Short mmCIF file of C-alpha atoms and ligand atoms in Angstrom, two decimals:
data_model
loop_
_atom_site.label_atom_id
_atom_site.label_comp_id
_atom_site.label_asym_id
_atom_site.label_seq_id
_atom_site.Cartn_x
_atom_site.Cartn_y
_atom_site.Cartn_z
CA MET C 1 -13.64 -4.36 12.10
CA SER C 2 -15.70 -6.04 9.47
CA ASN C 3 -14.64 -9.39 8.10
CA GLU C 4 -17.85 -9.65 6.13
CA VAL C 5 -16.87 -7.14 3.48
CA ASN C 6 -15.12 -8.64 0.46
CA PRO C 7 -12.30 -6.23 -0.55
CA PHE C 8 -12.73 -7.12 -4.23
CA GLU C 9 -16.36 -5.98 -4.06
CA SER C 10 -15.18 -2.79 -2.34
CA LEU C 11 -12.74 -2.11 -5.17
CA GLN C 12 -15.44 -2.69 -7.77
CA GLU C 13 -17.82 -0.35 -5.96
CA GLN C 14 -15.17 2.37 -5.80
CA ILE C 15 -14.57 2.07 -9.56
CA GLU C 16 -18.31 2.08 -10.34
CA ASP C 17 -18.85 5.19 -8.19
CA ALA C 18 -16.09 7.10 -9.95
CA ALA C 19 -17.16 5.86 -13.39
CA THR C 20 -20.54 7.59 -13.02
CA HIS C 21 -18.64 10.88 -13.38
CA ILE C 22 -16.80 9.84 -16.57
CA ASP C 23 -17.95 8.64 -19.95
CA VAL C 24 -17.21 4.89 -19.76
CA GLY C 25 -18.93 2.21 -21.84
CA ASP C 26 -20.11 -1.03 -20.18
CA GLY C 27 -17.51 -3.32 -21.76
CA VAL C 28 -14.71 -0.93 -20.83
CA LEU C 29 -16.03 -0.62 -17.28
CA ASP C 30 -15.93 -4.38 -16.96
CA ARG C 31 -12.26 -4.33 -17.93
CA LEU C 32 -11.50 -1.64 -15.40
CA LYS C 33 -13.11 -3.77 -12.67
CA ASN C 34 -11.56 -7.19 -13.32
CA PRO C 35 -8.04 -8.61 -13.45
CA GLU C 36 -6.50 -9.68 -16.74
CA ARG C 37 -5.15 -12.93 -15.28
CA ILE C 38 -4.37 -14.68 -12.00
CA LEU C 39 -1.77 -17.29 -11.19
CA GLU C 40 -2.96 -19.62 -8.43
CA THR C 41 -0.48 -22.24 -7.33
CA ASN C 42 0.36 -24.61 -4.49
CA LEU C 43 3.95 -24.50 -3.32
CA SER C 44 5.26 -27.80 -1.96
CA VAL C 45 8.22 -27.13 0.26
CA GLU C 46 10.31 -29.35 2.49
CA LEU C 47 10.12 -28.19 6.11
CA ASP C 48 12.82 -28.45 8.78
CA ASP C 49 11.27 -31.63 10.26
CA ASP C 50 11.46 -33.30 6.80
CA SER C 51 7.69 -33.09 6.27
CA VAL C 52 6.31 -31.31 3.21
CA GLY C 53 4.33 -28.11 3.64
CA VAL C 54 1.86 -27.01 0.98
CA PHE C 55 1.18 -23.29 0.65
CA ARG C 56 -1.44 -21.66 -1.55
CA ALA C 57 -0.02 -18.67 -3.45
CA TYR C 58 -1.39 -16.13 -5.92
CA ARG C 59 -0.27 -13.42 -8.33
CA SER C 60 -2.94 -11.24 -9.90
CA GLN C 61 -2.06 -9.12 -12.94
CA PHE C 62 -4.91 -6.66 -13.02
CA ASN C 63 -4.16 -4.20 -15.81
CA GLY C 64 -1.05 -3.53 -17.89
CA ASP C 65 -2.24 -0.66 -20.11
CA ARG C 66 0.13 1.88 -18.57
CA GLY C 67 3.20 -0.33 -18.15
CA PRO C 68 4.48 -3.47 -16.39
CA TYR C 69 2.24 -4.90 -13.66
CA LYS C 70 3.50 -3.57 -10.33
CA GLY C 71 2.73 -4.41 -6.73
CA GLY C 72 3.80 -6.22 -3.63
CA ILE C 73 3.78 -9.76 -2.31
CA ARG C 74 2.09 -10.37 1.03
CA TYR C 75 2.61 -13.23 3.52
CA HIS C 76 -0.45 -13.54 5.72
CA PRO C 77 -2.91 -16.25 6.81
CA GLY C 78 -5.78 -14.01 5.57
CA VAL C 79 -4.53 -13.89 1.97
CA SER C 80 -7.22 -15.05 -0.47
CA ARG C 81 -7.86 -14.95 -4.19
CA ASP C 82 -10.31 -12.05 -3.81
CA GLU C 83 -8.01 -10.11 -1.51
CA VAL C 84 -5.15 -10.38 -4.01
CA LYS C 85 -7.50 -9.36 -6.84
CA ALA C 86 -8.57 -6.26 -4.88
CA LEU C 87 -5.03 -5.32 -3.92
CA SER C 88 -3.86 -5.68 -7.54
CA GLY C 89 -6.67 -3.40 -8.72
CA TRP C 90 -5.81 -0.77 -6.12
CA MET C 91 -2.24 -0.84 -7.50
CA VAL C 92 -3.47 0.03 -11.02
CA TYR C 93 -5.22 3.16 -9.80
CA LYS C 94 -2.45 4.01 -7.32
CA CYS C 95 0.19 4.02 -10.06
CA ALA C 96 -2.12 6.04 -12.30
CA VAL C 97 -2.97 8.66 -9.69
CA VAL C 98 0.72 9.42 -9.04
CA ASP C 99 1.37 9.10 -12.78
CA ILE C 100 4.13 6.52 -12.79
CA PRO C 101 4.33 4.26 -15.87
CA TYR C 102 3.03 1.01 -14.40
CA GLY C 103 -0.04 -1.16 -14.40
CA GLY C 104 -1.04 -3.03 -11.27
CA GLY C 105 -0.47 -6.45 -9.78
CA LYS C 106 -0.29 -8.14 -6.40
CA GLY C 107 0.72 -11.47 -4.95
CA GLY C 108 0.46 -13.34 -1.74
CA ILE C 109 1.07 -16.58 0.10
CA VAL C 110 -1.39 -17.95 2.64
CA ILE C 111 1.01 -18.31 5.55
CA ASP C 112 1.75 -17.02 9.02
CA PRO C 113 5.49 -16.37 8.60
CA GLN C 114 6.04 -16.31 12.36
CA GLU C 115 5.47 -20.04 12.45
CA TYR C 116 8.40 -20.83 10.13
CA SER C 117 12.17 -20.69 10.44
CA THR C 118 14.31 -18.40 8.26
CA ASP C 119 15.48 -21.41 6.23
CA GLU C 120 11.90 -22.52 5.65
CA LEU C 121 10.85 -19.02 4.62
CA GLU C 122 13.75 -18.88 2.17
CA ARG C 123 12.70 -22.18 0.58
CA ILE C 124 9.05 -21.08 0.41
CA THR C 125 10.03 -17.73 -1.14
CA ARG C 126 12.32 -19.37 -3.70
CA ALA C 127 9.58 -21.87 -4.59
CA PHE C 128 7.19 -18.96 -5.20
CA ALA C 129 9.84 -17.09 -7.23
CA THR C 130 10.30 -20.20 -9.38
CA GLU C 131 6.55 -20.28 -10.09
CA LEU C 132 6.55 -16.55 -10.81
CA ARG C 133 9.57 -16.61 -13.10
CA PRO C 134 7.73 -17.05 -16.43
CA ILE C 135 5.34 -14.18 -15.75
CA ILE C 136 7.58 -11.57 -14.06
CA GLY C 137 10.46 -9.53 -15.48
CA GLU C 138 11.77 -5.97 -15.58
CA ASP C 139 9.36 -5.10 -18.40
CA ARG C 140 6.55 -7.52 -17.50
CA ASP C 141 5.66 -7.61 -13.86
CA VAL C 142 7.74 -6.17 -11.03
CA PRO C 143 6.87 -7.39 -7.51
CA ALA C 144 7.80 -5.60 -4.26
CA PRO C 145 7.30 -5.95 -0.49
CA ASP C 146 3.92 -5.82 1.22
CA VAL C 147 2.58 -7.03 4.59
CA ASN C 148 5.17 -9.30 6.33
CA THR C 149 7.70 -9.20 3.49
CA GLY C 150 10.73 -6.92 3.14
CA GLN C 151 14.24 -6.60 1.78
CA ARG C 152 15.20 -10.16 2.72
CA GLU C 153 12.42 -11.76 0.67
CA MET C 154 13.02 -9.35 -2.26
CA ASN C 155 16.73 -10.24 -2.31
CA TRP C 156 15.85 -13.98 -2.42
CA ILE C 157 13.37 -13.45 -5.27
CA LYS C 158 15.88 -11.39 -7.26
CA ASP C 159 18.56 -14.05 -6.75
CA THR C 160 16.24 -16.92 -7.75
CA TYR C 161 15.13 -15.09 -10.88
CA GLU C 162 18.64 -14.07 -11.93
CA THR C 163 20.02 -17.56 -11.28
CA LEU C 164 17.30 -19.28 -13.30
CA GLU C 165 17.52 -16.74 -16.13
CA GLY C 166 21.33 -16.74 -16.13
CA THR C 167 21.50 -12.96 -16.13
CA THR C 168 21.47 -9.90 -13.90
CA ALA C 169 18.14 -8.09 -13.73
CA PRO C 170 17.87 -6.16 -10.47
CA GLY C 171 14.81 -4.29 -11.79
CA VAL C 172 12.76 -7.52 -11.72
CA ILE C 173 11.80 -6.66 -8.16
CA THR C 174 11.91 -3.56 -5.94
CA GLY C 175 12.27 -3.00 -2.23
CA LYS C 176 15.67 -4.74 -2.19
CA ALA C 177 18.44 -4.04 0.32
CA ILE C 178 20.78 -1.23 -0.78
CA ASP C 179 23.71 -3.57 -1.53
CA SER C 180 21.45 -5.74 -3.68
CA GLY C 181 20.32 -2.81 -5.83
CA GLY C 182 17.79 -1.17 -3.54
CA SER C 183 17.11 2.56 -3.40
CA ALA C 184 17.86 5.03 -0.66
CA GLY C 185 14.62 6.14 0.97
CA ARG C 186 12.53 3.10 -0.11
CA VAL C 187 11.93 1.77 3.41
CA GLU C 188 10.57 5.13 4.61
CA ALA C 189 8.68 5.96 1.41
CA THR C 190 5.18 4.71 2.31
CA GLY C 191 5.18 6.52 5.67
CA ARG C 192 6.64 9.60 3.97
CA SER C 193 3.77 9.87 1.50
CA THR C 194 1.29 9.48 4.37
CA MET C 195 3.02 12.36 6.15
CA LEU C 196 3.09 14.50 2.98
CA THR C 197 -0.58 13.93 2.12
CA ALA C 198 -1.65 14.64 5.72
CA ARG C 199 0.30 17.91 5.48
CA GLU C 200 -1.41 18.80 2.20
CA ALA C 201 -4.86 17.92 3.61
CA PHE C 202 -4.32 20.15 6.66
CA ASP C 203 -3.08 22.88 4.36
CA TYR C 204 -6.25 22.54 2.28
CA LEU C 205 -8.32 22.95 5.46
CA GLY C 206 -6.25 25.99 6.42
CA ARG C 207 -5.09 24.21 9.56
CA SER C 208 -1.64 23.66 10.99
CA LEU C 209 -0.32 20.20 11.77
CA SER C 210 1.81 21.57 14.57
CA GLY C 211 0.40 20.30 17.86
CA ALA C 212 -2.27 18.23 16.07
CA SER C 213 -3.24 15.00 17.84
CA VAL C 214 -2.65 11.79 15.88
CA ALA C 215 -3.73 8.17 16.37
CA VAL C 216 -2.08 5.38 14.38
CA GLN C 217 -3.65 1.96 13.95
CA GLY C 218 -0.89 -0.50 13.03
CA TYR C 219 2.72 0.22 14.03
CA GLY C 220 4.58 -1.63 11.30
CA ASN C 221 6.69 -0.04 8.59
CA ALA C 222 4.11 2.41 7.22
CA GLY C 223 2.43 3.45 10.48
CA SER C 224 5.55 3.87 12.60
CA ILE C 225 7.45 5.85 9.97
CA ALA C 226 4.46 8.11 9.27
CA ALA C 227 4.25 8.81 13.03
CA GLU C 228 7.98 9.49 13.33
CA LEU C 229 8.08 11.80 10.31
CA LEU C 230 4.98 13.70 11.45
CA GLU C 231 6.51 14.13 14.88
CA ASP C 232 9.93 15.19 13.55
CA ALA C 233 8.83 17.47 10.72
CA HIS C 234 5.52 18.83 12.02
CA ASP C 235 5.63 18.52 15.77
CA VAL C 236 2.37 16.58 16.02
CA THR C 237 1.35 14.84 19.24
CA VAL C 238 1.05 11.10 18.68
CA VAL C 239 -1.51 10.21 21.35
CA ALA C 240 -2.23 6.56 20.52
CA VAL C 241 -0.77 3.69 18.52
CA SER C 242 -1.64 0.02 18.18
CA ASP C 243 -0.51 -3.29 16.76
CA SER C 244 -1.95 -6.80 16.86
CA SER C 245 -1.19 -6.98 20.61
CA GLY C 246 -3.48 -3.99 21.43
CA ALA C 247 -3.44 -0.19 21.62
CA ILE C 248 -1.69 2.27 23.94
CA HIS C 249 -2.75 5.83 24.77
CA ASN C 250 -1.29 8.94 26.36
CA PRO C 251 -3.23 12.19 25.80
CA GLU C 252 -0.01 14.12 26.53
CA GLY C 253 1.79 12.29 23.74
CA LEU C 254 3.87 9.18 23.17
CA ASP C 255 7.40 9.36 21.75
CA ALA C 256 6.99 7.80 18.28
CA HIS C 257 10.68 6.77 18.01
CA ASP C 258 10.80 5.39 21.53
CA VAL C 259 7.64 3.31 21.01
CA LYS C 260 9.19 1.84 17.87
CA ALA C 261 12.40 0.98 19.72
CA PHE C 262 10.26 -0.68 22.42
CA LYS C 263 8.32 -2.66 19.82
CA ASN C 264 11.53 -3.74 18.07
CA GLU C 265 12.85 -4.98 21.39
CA THR C 266 9.75 -6.66 22.81
CA GLY C 267 7.70 -7.48 19.70
CA SER C 268 4.69 -5.32 20.62
CA VAL C 269 3.65 -1.79 21.60
CA THR C 270 1.64 -2.89 24.66
CA GLY C 271 3.56 -2.65 27.92
CA TYR C 272 5.28 0.59 26.82
CA GLU C 273 5.92 2.52 30.03
CA GLY C 274 5.13 5.96 28.52
CA ALA C 275 1.47 5.04 28.02
CA THR C 276 -1.20 6.05 30.54
CA GLU C 277 -3.68 3.35 29.51
CA GLU C 278 -4.39 0.54 27.08
CA LEU C 279 -7.26 0.76 24.63
CA THR C 280 -9.12 -1.60 22.36
CA ASN C 281 -8.69 -1.27 18.61
CA GLU C 282 -12.18 0.29 18.35
CA GLU C 283 -11.39 2.81 21.09
CA LEU C 284 -8.27 3.92 19.24
CA LEU C 285 -10.13 4.31 15.95
CA THR C 286 -12.84 6.44 17.58
CA LEU C 287 -10.58 8.72 19.66
CA ASP C 288 -11.21 12.44 19.40
CA VAL C 289 -8.08 13.25 17.38
CA ASP C 290 -7.24 15.67 14.56
CA LEU C 291 -5.66 12.98 12.36
CA LEU C 292 -6.28 9.25 12.22
CA ILE C 293 -3.91 6.95 10.32
CA PRO C 294 -5.20 3.42 9.69
CA ALA C 295 -2.00 1.57 8.80
CA ALA C 296 -2.91 -2.10 9.25
CA LEU C 297 -5.17 -4.20 7.00
CA GLU C 298 -8.39 -3.89 4.99
CA ASN C 299 -11.81 -3.23 6.55
CA ALA C 300 -10.50 -1.67 9.78
CA ILE C 301 -13.41 0.78 9.79
CA ASP C 302 -16.88 -0.35 8.72
CA GLY C 303 -20.07 1.69 8.47
CA GLU C 304 -21.01 1.16 12.09
CA LEU C 305 -17.64 2.15 13.51
CA ALA C 306 -17.44 5.12 11.10
CA ARG C 307 -20.45 6.65 12.87
CA ASP C 308 -18.30 6.92 16.02
CA VAL C 309 -15.12 8.18 14.33
CA GLN C 310 -14.23 11.63 15.70
CA ALA C 311 -11.11 12.43 13.65
CA ASP C 312 -11.25 15.39 11.25
CA VAL C 313 -8.80 13.91 8.74
CA ILE C 314 -7.99 10.30 7.88
CA ALA C 315 -4.86 9.40 5.90
CA GLU C 316 -5.00 5.79 4.74
CA ALA C 317 -1.53 4.29 5.08
CA ALA C 318 -3.03 0.78 4.72
CA ASN C 319 -4.69 -0.51 1.56
CA GLY C 320 -8.49 -0.58 1.78
CA PRO C 321 -8.91 0.23 5.51
CA LEU C 322 -12.40 1.74 5.01
CA THR C 323 -15.38 -0.21 3.71
CA PRO C 324 -17.52 1.58 1.09
CA GLU C 325 -20.23 2.04 3.73
CA ALA C 326 -17.69 3.68 6.06
CA ASP C 327 -16.76 5.98 3.18
CA ASP C 328 -20.39 7.06 2.78
CA VAL C 329 -20.78 7.73 6.50
CA LEU C 330 -17.55 9.75 6.68
CA THR C 331 -18.44 11.75 3.55
CA GLU C 332 -21.74 12.59 5.21
CA LYS C 333 -19.83 13.69 8.35
CA ASP C 334 -17.45 15.88 6.28
CA VAL C 335 -14.39 13.94 7.39
CA ILE C 336 -11.55 14.42 4.91
CA VAL C 337 -10.23 11.01 3.83
CA VAL C 338 -6.97 10.96 1.90
CA PRO C 339 -7.42 7.68 0.01
CA ASP C 340 -4.94 4.83 0.17
CA ILE C 341 -4.16 5.06 -3.54
CA LEU C 342 -2.53 8.42 -2.82
CA ALA C 343 -1.67 8.39 0.92
CA ASN C 344 0.43 5.21 0.69
CA ALA C 345 1.62 5.67 -2.90
CA GLY C 346 5.09 6.70 -1.73
CA GLY C 347 6.13 3.05 -1.54
CA VAL C 348 5.46 2.28 -5.17
CA THR C 349 6.72 5.70 -6.27
CA VAL C 350 10.14 5.04 -4.75
CA SER C 351 9.92 1.49 -6.15
CA TYR C 352 9.67 3.21 -9.52
CA PHE C 353 12.78 5.26 -8.71
CA GLU C 354 14.55 2.05 -7.66
CA TRP C 355 13.61 0.42 -10.97
CA VAL C 356 14.82 3.48 -12.94
CA GLN C 357 18.13 3.39 -11.03
CA ASN C 358 18.45 -0.37 -11.66
CA ARG C 359 17.88 0.08 -15.38
CA GLN C 360 20.40 2.93 -15.56
CA ARG C 361 22.84 1.31 -13.11
CA PHE C 362 23.18 4.77 -11.65
CA TYR C 363 22.13 5.43 -8.07
CA TRP C 364 20.62 8.54 -6.51
CA THR C 365 21.22 10.20 -3.14
CA GLU C 366 18.51 9.93 -0.50
CA GLU C 367 18.01 13.67 -0.83
CA ARG C 368 17.19 13.33 -4.51
CA VAL C 369 14.83 10.41 -3.86
CA ASN C 370 12.94 12.37 -1.20
CA GLU C 371 12.73 15.50 -3.37
CA GLU C 372 11.37 13.57 -6.36
CA LEU C 373 8.93 11.73 -4.11
CA GLU C 374 7.62 14.97 -2.63
CA ARG C 375 7.16 16.41 -6.12
CA HIS C 376 5.18 13.36 -7.31
CA ILE C 377 2.96 13.24 -4.23
CA VAL C 378 2.26 16.99 -4.06
CA ASP C 379 1.51 17.13 -7.81
CA ALA C 380 -0.85 14.18 -7.44
CA PHE C 381 -2.58 15.81 -4.46
CA ASP C 382 -3.02 19.05 -6.45
CA GLY C 383 -4.41 17.07 -9.41
CA LEU C 384 -6.88 15.35 -7.11
CA LEU C 385 -8.01 18.67 -5.62
CA GLU C 386 -8.46 20.22 -9.04
CA CYS C 387 -10.64 17.30 -10.14
CA TYR C 388 -12.58 17.31 -6.83
CA GLU C 389 -13.46 20.98 -7.27
CA GLU C 390 -13.99 21.00 -11.03
CA TYR C 391 -16.42 18.05 -11.03
CA ASP C 392 -17.89 18.89 -7.63
CA LEU C 393 -17.21 15.35 -6.43
CA PRO C 394 -18.44 13.92 -3.12
CA ASN C 395 -15.03 13.08 -1.65
CA PHE C 396 -11.29 12.80 -2.30
CA ARG C 397 -11.46 9.07 -3.05
CA THR C 398 -13.86 9.58 -5.93
CA ALA C 399 -11.62 12.38 -7.23
CA ALA C 400 -8.54 10.15 -7.07
CA TYR C 401 -10.35 7.40 -9.01
CA VAL C 402 -11.67 9.85 -11.62
CA VAL C 403 -8.11 11.08 -12.29
CA ALA C 404 -6.70 7.54 -12.30
CA ILE C 405 -9.41 5.89 -14.41
CA GLN C 406 -9.12 8.67 -16.98
CA ARG C 407 -5.38 7.98 -17.33
CA VAL C 408 -5.90 4.22 -17.69
CA LEU C 409 -8.67 4.82 -20.25
CA ASN C 410 -6.49 7.20 -22.26
CA ALA C 411 -3.68 4.64 -22.46
CA SER C 412 -6.10 1.90 -23.43
CA GLU C 413 -7.84 4.01 -26.09
CA GLU C 414 -4.57 5.26 -27.54
CA ALA C 415 -3.38 1.66 -27.89
CA GLY C 416 -6.43 0.89 -30.04
CA SER C 417 -7.75 -2.64 -30.39
CA TRP C 418 -5.94 -5.62 -31.80
CA PRO C 419 -6.49 -7.79 -33.76
N1 LIG K 1 3.08 -3.01 -1.33
C1 LIG K 1 3.17 -1.61 -1.58
C2 LIG K 1 1.82 -1.04 -1.96
O1 LIG K 1 0.80 -1.60 -1.64
C3 LIG K 1 4.30 -1.25 -2.54
C4 LIG K 1 4.17 -1.81 -3.92
C5 LIG K 1 5.39 -1.58 -4.80
O2 LIG K 1 6.33 -0.94 -4.38
O3 LIG K 1 5.34 -2.07 -5.93
O4 LIG K 1 1.72 0.01 -2.54
#
């Protein structure tokens, strides 16, 4: 794993690469590569021992040409201004590639949530929501969950916003619990799009997923659900999974559901009795498998590690798991990489459905959510393939960016300039 690579520089490189295939002027390119604005704030919050904790927090609003800024809020000690900028840019192109009417944004707090009590986390979250209040809203900027945040934090943010505004506005945030205006299928949505895009990629290669070996780096929401869905719907063999405690391996297959139950109970995947051995993170990422799913954080695979990757297909459930150098190496090796902005776009796509349901105050069945999600993801995959073949592009990531940038450019050009 490479900590040296700045994710914001990676994002900019990805945009520049794709822009060489489209007619984009310099000034416009600059806009496509930089956020419109960033809120940077320090949250002062009373802790349980009566001391005051100060937490750095950010919200980057990258581009709003196609609709309200949209993207999650992350709680992690590694959050930084540049990371949030990168993640907000990836959201712009993610929403554009699946053609949902949003721009992109992202937020984060520099914190290790495990070190704080539930009461403290609630106060920290409400303090952040209070800072966010003037810049978010159903038609302005709609946050959602990301690493280490979920329904609980979304419910608190919704409640803080509605209380301060003196109204009800469930569509101000997505990823809420069902009884607080959440959508059926939202929790599974990111893993579901990873499963769907892996299926489409295997289909493209004329290969069957049935019996395919799969390794998953990161066994949180996205990684574990992708593994379970692949196992249930396509009978894959999940041979290795990992989390921050380490990696476990069984060439005969692990039971994806059982490993998750074990992790829920014990807090980690290591120690699972169905494994034959433990591996390092690097060993997992370089296993000889048919499908590799990086589902943890940015920069999991750098150029050096990419040289040892043996997987035929990579589906990026995480945001930014490959450095640009890794991308070049894998392109050279003919590894098919389904880029993050499509492979994990299920989360924001079902966030969009949640927002639509909130605005209409009319709720869909899980079956309808999953059908609409599949349609959006498969259409986006087909659009990517068409572009990849028509422009003879080097890889799927470039194709995804060409499609997405074109859509953002169209919206921006159609809006004209003002004043
Ligand atoms: N955090 C997720 C992502 O990176 C979901 C964002 C959303 O639902 O707005 O795509």
